[in-house]
Amino acid sequence: MQSLTINATKRDNVGKSPTKAIRKAKKVPCVLYGGEKPIHFSAPEIDFKELVYTHKTYTVNLVINKEQTYKAILQDIQFHPVTDAILHLDFLQLFDEKEVIIEIPIKIKGVPVGVLNQGGVLRVNRRKVSVKALPKNLPDFLECNVSKLHIGNKFYVTELKSPDFEILESENVVIAQVRTSRTAIKASGDTGDEEKEGQEEKQPE
C-alpha cells in the first residue's frame, strides 16, 4: 500500500487552551493509538490534505520530533461543522505481525457487455470495502472487472476474495450491477401503451 510521511511535533499539554492555540496556528491536534500508551502530537493542517481529501487509502509514516517514526493508518476525522476545517485526527499504530481492519477503495475496470450492446447502465453500489490483513498485505485498491456483466448481472463482493486478506462484508453485498436504462424502460412502456390503445380502438362498440 502507498504511504505518506507526516512530520509532527509531540504535544505535552493536551488541555483546551493548548489545543485552541494549536488550531489557531493552523495545525491539527492528533492522537496515535495502538502502542503502550497514546501519543499526542500535532502537524500543519495543510500536510493532511493529501491524506484526507482523497478516494485513496494510505499508510502513514508519522515522524515525531524528527526522532521517532511510527507506521500508522488514519482511523477517525473530526471536521468543523461550518468551515469543514480538520479539527482532530486519530491514528492507529501498525505492527508487522498484527492484522488491521481498514477500508480499501474499489477500482472499476472495463465496460460491461450490457452497456455496450444491450443499452444498459452500470450502477456502482460500493466504492470501498472493509478488509482485515497484515500491513504488508494491504492492497492499494481492489479491482472490480465488470466487462462480462450483461443486463441483470451483478458483481458480488465474494469475487474479490484473496488469500492475502479477509473481506469483512456480507457475501450478498453487490459492488456493481448492470440495469436497464430508464430511457429503455420508458420506451418499452410507451410502446406497450400504444399497442394497448391500438387494440382498444379495434374493439367493436
PDB file of N, CA, C and O in Angstrom, residues 108-156:
ATOM      1  N   ILE A 108     -13.038   0.251 -10.584  1.00  0.00           N
ATOM      2  CA  ILE A 108     -13.846  -0.367 -11.626  1.00  0.00           C
ATOM      3  C   ILE A 108     -13.036  -0.462 -12.915  1.00  0.00           C
ATOM      4  O   ILE A 108     -12.442   0.519 -13.364  1.00  0.00           O
ATOM      5  N   LYS A 109     -13.015  -1.665 -13.518  1.00  0.00           N
ATOM      6  CA  LYS A 109     -12.266  -1.883 -14.761  1.00  0.00           C
ATOM      7  C   LYS A 109     -13.202  -2.413 -15.850  1.00  0.00           C
ATOM      8  O   LYS A 109     -14.029  -3.295 -15.602  1.00  0.00           O
ATOM      9  N   GLY A 110     -13.056  -1.871 -17.052  1.00  0.00           N
ATOM     10  CA  GLY A 110     -13.793  -2.372 -18.195  1.00  0.00           C
ATOM     11  C   GLY A 110     -15.163  -1.732 -18.383  1.00  0.00           C
ATOM     12  O   GLY A 110     -15.647  -0.991 -17.525  1.00  0.00           O
ATOM     13  N   VAL A 111     -15.778  -2.044 -19.529  1.00  0.00           N
ATOM     14  CA  VAL A 111     -17.132  -1.588 -19.846  1.00  0.00           C
ATOM     15  C   VAL A 111     -18.005  -2.827 -20.020  1.00  0.00           C
ATOM     16  O   VAL A 111     -17.673  -3.709 -20.825  1.00  0.00           O
ATOM     17  N   PRO A 112     -19.109  -2.936 -19.296  1.00  0.00           N
ATOM     18  CA  PRO A 112     -19.950  -4.135 -19.366  1.00  0.00           C
ATOM     19  C   PRO A 112     -20.543  -4.376 -20.757  1.00  0.00           C
ATOM     20  O   PRO A 112     -20.863  -3.429 -21.484  1.00  0.00           O
ATOM     21  N   VAL A 113     -20.700  -5.649 -21.110  1.00  0.00           N
ATOM     22  CA  VAL A 113     -21.370  -6.029 -22.347  1.00  0.00           C
ATOM     23  C   VAL A 113     -22.788  -5.459 -22.350  1.00  0.00           C
ATOM     24  O   VAL A 113     -23.290  -5.009 -23.378  1.00  0.00           O
ATOM     25  N   GLY A 114     -23.406  -5.477 -21.200  1.00  0.00           N
ATOM     26  CA  GLY A 114     -24.773  -4.973 -21.082  1.00  0.00           C
ATOM     27  C   GLY A 114     -24.902  -3.490 -21.357  1.00  0.00           C
ATOM     28  O   GLY A 114     -25.983  -2.998 -21.694  1.00  0.00           O
ATOM     29  N   VAL A 115     -23.808  -2.764 -21.228  1.00  0.00           N
ATOM     30  CA  VAL A 115     -23.809  -1.328 -21.534  1.00  0.00           C
ATOM     31  C   VAL A 115     -23.472  -1.106 -22.998  1.00  0.00           C
ATOM     32  O   VAL A 115     -24.100  -0.304 -23.695  1.00  0.00           O
ATOM     33  N   LEU A 116     -22.478  -1.838 -23.501  1.00  0.00           N
ATOM     34  CA  LEU A 116     -22.027  -1.669 -24.884  1.00  0.00           C
ATOM     35  C   LEU A 116     -23.058  -2.117 -25.908  1.00  0.00           C
ATOM     36  O   LEU A 116     -23.310  -1.431 -26.898  1.00  0.00           O
ATOM     37  N   ASN A 117     -23.670  -3.275 -25.660  1.00  0.00           N
ATOM     38  CA  ASN A 117     -24.517  -3.893 -26.682  1.00  0.00           C
ATOM     39  C   ASN A 117     -26.000  -4.003 -26.346  1.00  0.00           C
ATOM     40  O   ASN A 117     -26.800  -4.322 -27.219  1.00  0.00           O
ATOM     41  N   GLN A 118     -26.355  -3.742 -25.096  1.00  0.00           N
ATOM     42  CA  GLN A 118     -27.730  -4.003 -24.698  1.00  0.00           C
ATOM     43  C   GLN A 118     -28.460  -2.764 -24.170  1.00  0.00           C
ATOM     44  O   GLN A 118     -29.597  -2.869 -23.715  1.00  0.00           O
ATOM     45  N   GLY A 119     -27.810  -1.638 -24.198  1.00  0.00           N
ATOM     46  CA  GLY A 119     -28.465  -0.408 -23.762  1.00  0.00           C
ATOM     47  C   GLY A 119     -28.633  -0.268 -22.262  1.00  0.00           C
ATOM     48  O   GLY A 119     -29.435   0.543 -21.796  1.00  0.00           O
ATOM     49  N   GLY A 120     -27.879  -1.037 -21.513  1.00  0.00           N
ATOM     50  CA  GLY A 120     -27.978  -0.959 -20.060  1.00  0.00           C
ATOM     51  C   GLY A 120     -27.101   0.139 -19.474  1.00  0.00           C
ATOM     52  O   GLY A 120     -26.360   0.814 -20.185  1.00  0.00           O
ATOM     53  N   VAL A 121     -27.193   0.308 -18.177  1.00  0.00           N
ATOM     54  CA  VAL A 121     -26.364   1.290 -17.471  1.00  0.00           C
ATOM     55  C   VAL A 121     -25.675   0.591 -16.297  1.00  0.00           C
ATOM     56  O   VAL A 121     -26.249  -0.303 -15.670  1.00  0.00           O
ATOM     57  N   LEU A 122     -24.452   1.004 -16.034  1.00  0.00           N
ATOM     58  CA  LEU A 122     -23.696   0.434 -14.925  1.00  0.00           C
ATOM     59  C   LEU A 122     -23.974   1.228 -13.663  1.00  0.00           C
ATOM     60  O   LEU A 122     -23.857   2.450 -13.640  1.00  0.00           O
ATOM     61  N   ARG A 123     -24.320   0.521 -12.613  1.00  0.00           N
ATOM     62  CA  ARG A 123     -24.534   1.165 -11.318  1.00  0.00           C
ATOM     63  C   ARG A 123     -23.508   0.624 -10.336  1.00  0.00           C
ATOM     64  O   ARG A 123     -23.415  -0.592 -10.124  1.00  0.00           O
ATOM     65  N   VAL A 124     -22.706   1.522  -9.754  1.00  0.00           N
ATOM     66  CA  VAL A 124     -21.705   1.135  -8.764  1.00  0.00           C
ATOM     67  C   VAL A 124     -22.285   1.364  -7.377  1.00  0.00           C
ATOM     68  O   VAL A 124     -22.587   2.491  -6.997  1.00  0.00           O
ATOM     69  N   ASN A 125     -22.450   0.293  -6.624  1.00  0.00           N
ATOM     70  CA  ASN A 125     -23.085   0.359  -5.308  1.00  0.00           C
ATOM     71  C   ASN A 125     -22.113   0.649  -4.173  1.00  0.00           C
ATOM     72  O   ASN A 125     -22.487   1.246  -3.176  1.00  0.00           O
ATOM     73  N   ARG A 126     -20.878   0.176  -4.319  1.00  0.00           N
ATOM     74  CA  ARG A 126     -19.899   0.351  -3.252  1.00  0.00           C
ATOM     75  C   ARG A 126     -18.597   0.894  -3.814  1.00  0.00           C
ATOM     76  O   ARG A 126     -18.125   0.439  -4.858  1.00  0.00           O
ATOM     77  N   ARG A 127     -18.022   1.858  -3.122  1.00  0.00           N
ATOM     78  CA  ARG A 127     -16.735   2.431  -3.530  1.00  0.00           C
ATOM     79  C   ARG A 127     -15.590   1.932  -2.658  1.00  0.00           C
ATOM     80  O   ARG A 127     -14.416   2.059  -3.017  1.00  0.00           O
ATOM     81  N   LYS A 128     -15.919   1.361  -1.505  1.00  0.00           N
ATOM     82  CA  LYS A 128     -14.900   0.819  -0.606  1.00  0.00           C
ATOM     83  C   LYS A 128     -15.460  -0.410   0.109  1.00  0.00           C
ATOM     84  O   LYS A 128     -16.670  -0.537   0.265  1.00  0.00           O
ATOM     85  N   VAL A 129     -14.574  -1.295   0.530  1.00  0.00           N
ATOM     86  CA  VAL A 129     -14.975  -2.434   1.339  1.00  0.00           C
ATOM     87  C   VAL A 129     -13.981  -2.589   2.489  1.00  0.00           C
ATOM     88  O   VAL A 129     -12.800  -2.238   2.363  1.00  0.00           O
ATOM     89  N   SER A 130     -14.451  -3.129   3.594  1.00  0.00           N
ATOM     90  CA  SER A 130     -13.595  -3.335   4.759  1.00  0.00           C
ATOM     91  C   SER A 130     -12.860  -4.662   4.640  1.00  0.00           C
ATOM     92  O   SER A 130     -13.470  -5.692   4.306  1.00  0.00           O
ATOM     93  N   VAL A 131     -11.558  -4.629   4.901  1.00  0.00           N
ATOM     94  CA  VAL A 131     -10.765  -5.856   4.873  1.00  0.00           C
ATOM     95  C   VAL A 131      -9.915  -5.938   6.140  1.00  0.00           C
ATOM     96  O   VAL A 131      -9.662  -4.936   6.818  1.00  0.00           O
ATOM     97  N   LYS A 132      -9.476  -7.152   6.429  1.00  0.00           N
ATOM     98  CA  LYS A 132      -8.603  -7.401   7.579  1.00  0.00           C
ATOM     99  C   LYS A 132      -7.360  -8.104   7.061  1.00  0.00           C
ATOM    100  O   LYS A 132      -7.457  -9.132   6.381  1.00  0.00           O
ATOM    101  N   ALA A 133      -6.191  -7.544   7.357  1.00  0.00           N
ATOM    102  CA  ALA A 133      -4.958  -8.118   6.827  1.00  0.00           C
ATOM    103  C   ALA A 133      -3.745  -7.627   7.601  1.00  0.00           C
ATOM    104  O   ALA A 133      -3.831  -6.640   8.352  1.00  0.00           O
ATOM    105  N   LEU A 134      -2.632  -8.309   7.399  1.00  0.00           N
ATOM    106  CA  LEU A 134      -1.368  -7.807   7.916  1.00  0.00           C
ATOM    107  C   LEU A 134      -0.975  -6.584   7.094  1.00  0.00           C
ATOM    108  O   LEU A 134      -1.310  -6.492   5.910  1.00  0.00           O
ATOM    109  N   PRO A 135      -0.288  -5.616   7.685  1.00  0.00           N
ATOM    110  CA  PRO A 135       0.097  -4.399   6.952  1.00  0.00           C
ATOM    111  C   PRO A 135       0.780  -4.673   5.616  1.00  0.00           C
ATOM    112  O   PRO A 135       0.527  -3.986   4.629  1.00  0.00           O
ATOM    113  N   LYS A 136       1.615  -5.690   5.548  1.00  0.00           N
ATOM    114  CA  LYS A 136       2.337  -5.972   4.302  1.00  0.00           C
ATOM    115  C   LYS A 136       1.420  -6.473   3.191  1.00  0.00           C
ATOM    116  O   LYS A 136       1.783  -6.436   2.009  1.00  0.00           O
ATOM    117  N   ASN A 137       0.232  -6.953   3.558  1.00  0.00           N
ATOM    118  CA  ASN A 137      -0.699  -7.493   2.565  1.00  0.00           C
ATOM    119  C   ASN A 137      -1.819  -6.534   2.193  1.00  0.00           C
ATOM    120  O   ASN A 137      -2.721  -6.908   1.430  1.00  0.00           O
ATOM    121  N   LEU A 138      -1.783  -5.327   2.699  1.00  0.00           N
ATOM    122  CA  LEU A 138      -2.842  -4.363   2.390  1.00  0.00           C
ATOM    123  C   LEU A 138      -2.694  -3.872   0.946  1.00  0.00           C
ATOM    124  O   LEU A 138      -1.663  -3.315   0.579  1.00  0.00           O
ATOM    125  N   PRO A 139      -3.723  -4.054   0.126  1.00  0.00           N
ATOM    126  CA  PRO A 139      -3.639  -3.605  -1.272  1.00  0.00           C
ATOM    127  C   PRO A 139      -3.957  -2.120  -1.403  1.00  0.00           C
ATOM    128  O   PRO A 139      -4.613  -1.533  -0.536  1.00  0.00           O
ATOM    129  N   ASP A 140      -3.490  -1.510  -2.478  1.00  0.00           N
ATOM    130  CA  ASP A 140      -3.825  -0.109  -2.746  1.00  0.00           C
ATOM    131  C   ASP A 140      -5.297   0.026  -3.115  1.00  0.00           C
ATOM    132  O   ASP A 140      -5.943   1.022  -2.803  1.00  0.00           O
ATOM    133  N   PHE A 141      -5.816  -0.988  -3.809  1.00  0.00           N
ATOM    134  CA  PHE A 141      -7.218  -0.993  -4.218  1.00  0.00           C
ATOM    135  C   PHE A 141      -7.621  -2.426  -4.560  1.00  0.00           C
ATOM    136  O   PHE A 141      -6.769  -3.315  -4.699  1.00  0.00           O
ATOM    137  N   LEU A 142      -8.925  -2.647  -4.706  1.00  0.00           N
ATOM    138  CA  LEU A 142      -9.455  -3.931  -5.143  1.00  0.00           C
ATOM    139  C   LEU A 142     -10.088  -3.724  -6.518  1.00  0.00           C
ATOM    140  O   LEU A 142     -10.923  -2.835  -6.682  1.00  0.00           O
ATOM    141  N   GLU A 143      -9.682  -4.519  -7.478  1.00  0.00           N
ATOM    142  CA  GLU A 143     -10.153  -4.334  -8.852  1.00  0.00           C
ATOM    143  C   GLU A 143     -11.441  -5.109  -9.118  1.00  0.00           C
ATOM    144  O   GLU A 143     -11.528  -6.304  -8.847  1.00  0.00           O
ATOM    145  N   CYS A 144     -12.413  -4.407  -9.649  1.00  0.00           N
ATOM    146  CA  CYS A 144     -13.707  -4.991  -9.999  1.00  0.00           C
ATOM    147  C   CYS A 144     -13.851  -4.934 -11.518  1.00  0.00           C
ATOM    148  O   CYS A 144     -14.135  -3.869 -12.077  1.00  0.00           O
ATOM    149  N   ASN A 145     -13.638  -6.071 -12.191  1.00  0.00           N
ATOM    150  CA  ASN A 145     -13.726  -6.126 -13.651  1.00  0.00           C
ATOM    151  C   ASN A 145     -15.168  -6.420 -14.051  1.00  0.00           C
ATOM    152  O   ASN A 145     -15.666  -7.532 -13.867  1.00  0.00           O
ATOM    153  N   VAL A 146     -15.822  -5.428 -14.626  1.00  0.00           N
ATOM    154  CA  VAL A 146     -17.248  -5.544 -14.950  1.00  0.00           C
ATOM    155  C   VAL A 146     -17.491  -5.869 -16.419  1.00  0.00           C
ATOM    156  O   VAL A 146     -18.634  -5.845 -16.884  1.00  0.00           O
ATOM    157  N   SER A 147     -16.461  -6.182 -17.171  1.00  0.00           N
ATOM    158  CA  SER A 147     -16.554  -6.355 -18.622  1.00  0.00           C
ATOM    159  C   SER A 147     -17.586  -7.393 -19.048  1.00  0.00           C
ATOM    160  O   SER A 147     -18.244  -7.247 -20.081  1.00  0.00           O
ATOM    161  N   LYS A 148     -17.743  -8.468 -18.282  1.00  0.00           N
ATOM    162  CA  LYS A 148     -18.609  -9.572 -18.692  1.00  0.00           C
ATOM    163  C   LYS A 148     -20.052  -9.445 -18.203  1.00  0.00           C
ATOM    164  O   LYS A 148     -20.868 -10.340 -18.442  1.00  0.00           O
ATOM    165  N   LEU A 149     -20.374  -8.367 -17.547  1.00  0.00           N
ATOM    166  CA  LEU A 149     -21.725  -8.213 -16.999  1.00  0.00           C
ATOM    167  C   LEU A 149     -22.745  -7.874 -18.086  1.00  0.00           C
ATOM    168  O   LEU A 149     -22.569  -6.935 -18.850  1.00  0.00           O
ATOM    169  N   HIS A 150     -23.825  -8.654 -18.146  1.00  0.00           N
ATOM    170  CA  HIS A 150     -24.955  -8.372 -19.022  1.00  0.00           C
ATOM    171  C   HIS A 150     -26.031  -7.668 -18.188  1.00  0.00           C
ATOM    172  O   HIS A 150     -25.899  -7.545 -16.971  1.00  0.00           O
ATOM    173  N   ILE A 151     -27.088  -7.224 -18.821  1.00  0.00           N
ATOM    174  CA  ILE A 151     -28.192  -6.606 -18.088  1.00  0.00           C
ATOM    175  C   ILE A 151     -28.740  -7.611 -17.081  1.00  0.00           C
ATOM    176  O   ILE A 151     -29.025  -8.766 -17.425  1.00  0.00           O
ATOM    177  N   GLY A 152     -28.859  -7.183 -15.847  1.00  0.00           N
ATOM    178  CA  GLY A 152     -29.348  -8.055 -14.781  1.00  0.00           C
ATOM    179  C   GLY A 152     -28.239  -8.726 -13.996  1.00  0.00           C
ATOM    180  O   GLY A 152     -28.478  -9.258 -12.909  1.00  0.00           O
ATOM    181  N   ASN A 153     -27.011  -8.720 -14.521  1.00  0.00           N
ATOM    182  CA  ASN A 153     -25.880  -9.334 -13.817  1.00  0.00           C
ATOM    183  C   ASN A 153     -25.358  -8.431 -12.705  1.00  0.00           C
ATOM    184  O   ASN A 153     -25.432  -7.203 -12.800  1.00  0.00           O
ATOM    185  N   LYS A 154     -24.795  -9.071 -11.666  1.00  0.00           N
ATOM    186  CA  LYS A 154     -24.240  -8.334 -10.531  1.00  0.00           C
ATOM    187  C   LYS A 154     -22.830  -8.840 -10.220  1.00  0.00           C
ATOM    188  O   LYS A 154     -22.528 -10.018 -10.415  1.00  0.00           O
ATOM    189  N   PHE A 155     -21.999  -7.941  -9.744  1.00  0.00           N
ATOM    190  CA  PHE A 155     -20.652  -8.293  -9.304  1.00  0.00           C
ATOM    191  C   PHE A 155     -20.666  -8.280  -7.780  1.00  0.00           C
ATOM    192  O   PHE A 155     -20.797  -7.220  -7.163  1.00  0.00           O
ATOM    193  N   TYR A 156     -20.549  -9.477  -7.178  1.00  0.00           N
ATOM    194  CA  TYR A 156     -20.633  -9.596  -5.722  1.00  0.00           C
ATOM    195  C   TYR A 156     -19.255  -9.448  -5.064  1.00  0.00           C
ATOM    196  O   TYR A 156     -18.222  -9.723  -5.682  1.00  0.00           O
TER     197      TYR A 156
END
